Amino acid sequence: MVRLNVNGKEHVLEEVDASTPLLWVLRDHLGLVGTKFGCGGGYCGACTVQLNGRPIRSCTTPSSAAEGQAIRTIESLAADGILHPLQAAWIEHDVPQCGYCQAGQLMSAAALLARNSSPSDADIDSAMRGNLCRCGTYQRIRAAIHSAAEKLGGAA
Amino acid sequence: MKAAERLARDPNLKAVVREVEASLDAARRQDVSRRTFLKLTGLAGGGLTLAFYLGSPSVAQSQEATGEFAPNAFLTISSDGSILIYNKNPEVGQGIKTAFPMIVAEELDANWNHVRVEQSPIDEAVYGRQAAGGSRSIPSSWDQLREAGAAARAMLVSAASEMWGVPVDECSTANSIVTHDATGRQLTYGELAESAASLPVPDPGSLMLKARDDYRLIGKRITGVDNEKIVTGQPLFGIDTTLPGMVYASYSKCPATGGRVRDANFDEIRSLPGVQDAFALEGNDTVTELMPGVAIVGDSTWATQSARTSLRVDWDESEASTDSWSGLVEQAQGLSLQTGSETIRDFGNVEEAFEGADQTLEAFYSYPFVSHAPLEPQNCTAWYRDGGIEIWAPSQTPQRAIQNVANVLSIPEERVTLHQTRIGGGFGRRLLNDYVCEVAAIAREVGVPVKLQWSREDDMAHDFYRPGGFHALKASLDGTGRLSGWEDHFITFTHDGRSPVSGGETRGGEFPEGLLDNFRLTQSMLTLATPTGPWRAPRSNAIAFAVQSFYHELAVAAGRDHLEMLLEIMGEPRWLEEGNVGVLNTGRAAEVIKLAAAQAGWGQPLPPGRGLGLAFYFSHAGHFAEVADVSVDGNRRLSVHKVTVAGDVGPIVNLSGAENQCQGAVMDGLSTMLGLEITMENGRVQQSNFHQYPLMRINNAPVVDVHFIESDFPPTGLGEPALPPLAPAICNAIYAATGHRVRTLPLSKDGFSV
Ligand code: FES
Ligand code: FES
């Protein structure tokens, strides 16, 4: 059995073994398929979610390790139907190609902006290097993070 | 031997090569002659629905006669003004789902904000070719899409002119509105849709298409139509498919291609938590369809994946691959000392050129096997019931997938229904449908909806790899420092001793063929049992590295400027085969070379350890030149500061998508050349996951500066041709920075790191 708080909602999953990686509980048991599977080994970042605001690889995190903590997935990045500035910037910069890595990219980027409101290129590189993009959208990811940071700064 | 023969007689491998290699120009001409437009009436909601049919006209006519016409693509303008456009081809990240509708919307003069896009069903008889590969989508559909939009626009204008009692040529359109210019009266497309639907469809020959200067949408930066869904994490991809009562499956095949299941610990596996069943499948001995393996079915992905760690299979490897990459490299090195056993091209007299030369140069270039490694591991969902099957597939060749499944299940193709999903990257991997066949066979056993999920390790072990290869090159310079003779002995692979493996062919026409008098290309082939297939810009992705690096070696040997010597060999502007977009046009080549050089600041003085490298390549109907700006330190640490890309693929449809493809091609090319390599020993691929196949990360991503020459030639695709020049541009820049010539990829072999 596991008890998880996902996107502000409590879930008690009787049938799930607590050793199951968080990724598969989210996808198969909770139907939150926005979080993606890419490698299962912590290498690609497609499965990135936030645990208490920190980006983690859900494919290598047993769900037991996430119990009692705030799990946030891509499905809750837009609050009340309003896109997060990063999501808006992703659309404005037309970041995605295949789009498969982008949920993980956004969850890493959102965690970065939450602790650093005006990241440098080097900050972006170090925060985002855990997220592979096989299609090579890195240049746009950088540009979109900068532009979201500017918007957030402007609003503050 | 058996393992190689199996691949040699595989029908899908050859078909897929035809799929991506078929002449672009032929595709274009053929499809243009087949255009048919029909109006559909009586649909719910009213409005104007215009079908445009890209398949056989006889099918269209017979369907029309029976009143069952099903369009391959259509647009519907509803009375509320919304516009629905169907996109027929798979979206794999190349942006076609946005580009196709843009072309229609342009000629329609639609307000893009009113446009909604949906993927069409899969049906070859009705829809014609539906595939993503070979950069062919745009060239083969450009004219029809424009005419479809123009036909609908003409009907809307006619409807307005009738209502107002004014001539059509007094009316203009913009933003989904028809305006009577003299009086300023306006009607929206939504208001006109109903009456437009009662008018006859104009003859395509009578349509006035826009001049390029009048484009409002084409050539602009338009964000992808699925982007909002992508950034909010909505279900879109194959892996996101969820059906009521669905179970999950894994499928384990022999790590050496072709091994059979003798036995396995089925009982133990069946007793594991969450596992419902475990069984062996015999398969049809076709690597592109279904090979033997063990299926585990369970109530979650994790149940099947964790059960696999306990799976013990006794493999019979008597007919499996025993390939060894190190052994193949040794054989190739031996062969490189002689001329190839087969002559592919022989123009002029290379021997004479070499004898009379001022200088001759020889070099041996090699590159490894690589994997496609799309980020979404192979997966597919299927539901077998009542002798038929319904499939949700991330496939680049959905129509072929239907044939494959029908073949594997021995059921008629009509009993196979396939829904296309968005695809998390393809690069050519998903031209082949082995994973679709696997889930189909599993689905028949379980009888409920089932999702097959490959692990990353499955994906890396069972790819159709870009084959490695070797080029033993020799060339001569005459007294004026001009290239006077060129010989390439290409060492590639074969499954049957007769023809090269898929992705390892030479088709002729590769640089510098056609640009000098004395040219010879010979070929030798080593036997291979490892599956291969098309990988982004097949053939060119590897050959460009060898020939464009070697041409730079010649410039260095001649003491000449590389840019000048590259322009020299292009010579007078001419099309090597007039009218064929699949053949080099030296004028277009020279223009992109000059543009890339100018934008990159070619010729500027640079500090020690820093250099610019130039390369040009023509492939998949695209002319591309690239200049890399790199630094290399004393420990061979490489920094790529910037890559300047100049390309000519005719008019650009979506500037944002086009730039994204070029940026992606540069990243892909760089990532691959830096450290990616697939090696086999005892038939087994030795890399298992991204820690051993280190794709480039954001901290090493250079700035990519893209420039297009939007010539008036017919538009051609962009998924592939920006990739080939990247590797030689980087290697030539490394030479400029260090004096070290790279002749073997990946760069990590030469001690380079990033
Ligand atoms: S799927 Fe978790 S890091 Fe790749
Ligand atoms: S957009 Fe395809 S993997 Fe990033």
Tab-separated table of C-alpha atoms and ligand atoms in Angstrom, chain A residues 23 36-47 57-60, ligand 1:
chain	number	residue	atom	x	y	z
A	23	LEU	CA	6.779	7.053	-12.301
A	36	LYS	CA	7.197	10.247	-19.317
A	37	PHE	CA	9.319	7.116	-19.325
A	38	GLY	CA	12.576	7.425	-21.255
A	39	CYS	CA	15.246	5.221	-19.724
A	40	GLY	CA	14.269	3.928	-16.293
A	41	GLY	CA	17.784	4.531	-15.038
A	42	GLY	CA	17.884	8.174	-14.018
A	43	TYR	CA	19.771	9.239	-17.150
A	44	CYS	CA	17.276	11.143	-19.297
A	45	GLY	CA	15.002	13.215	-17.063
A	46	ALA	CA	11.827	12.472	-19.055
A	47	CYS	CA	10.257	11.316	-15.771
A	57	ARG	CA	13.703	11.339	-11.322
A	58	SER	CA	10.498	9.474	-10.640
A	59	CYS	CA	11.708	6.340	-12.460
A	60	THR	CA	14.315	5.653	-9.787
C	1	FES	S1	12.988	7.780	-17.325
C	1	FES	FE1	13.690	8.555	-15.469
C	1	FES	S2	15.551	9.494	-15.942
C	1	FES	FE2	14.952	8.533	-17.802
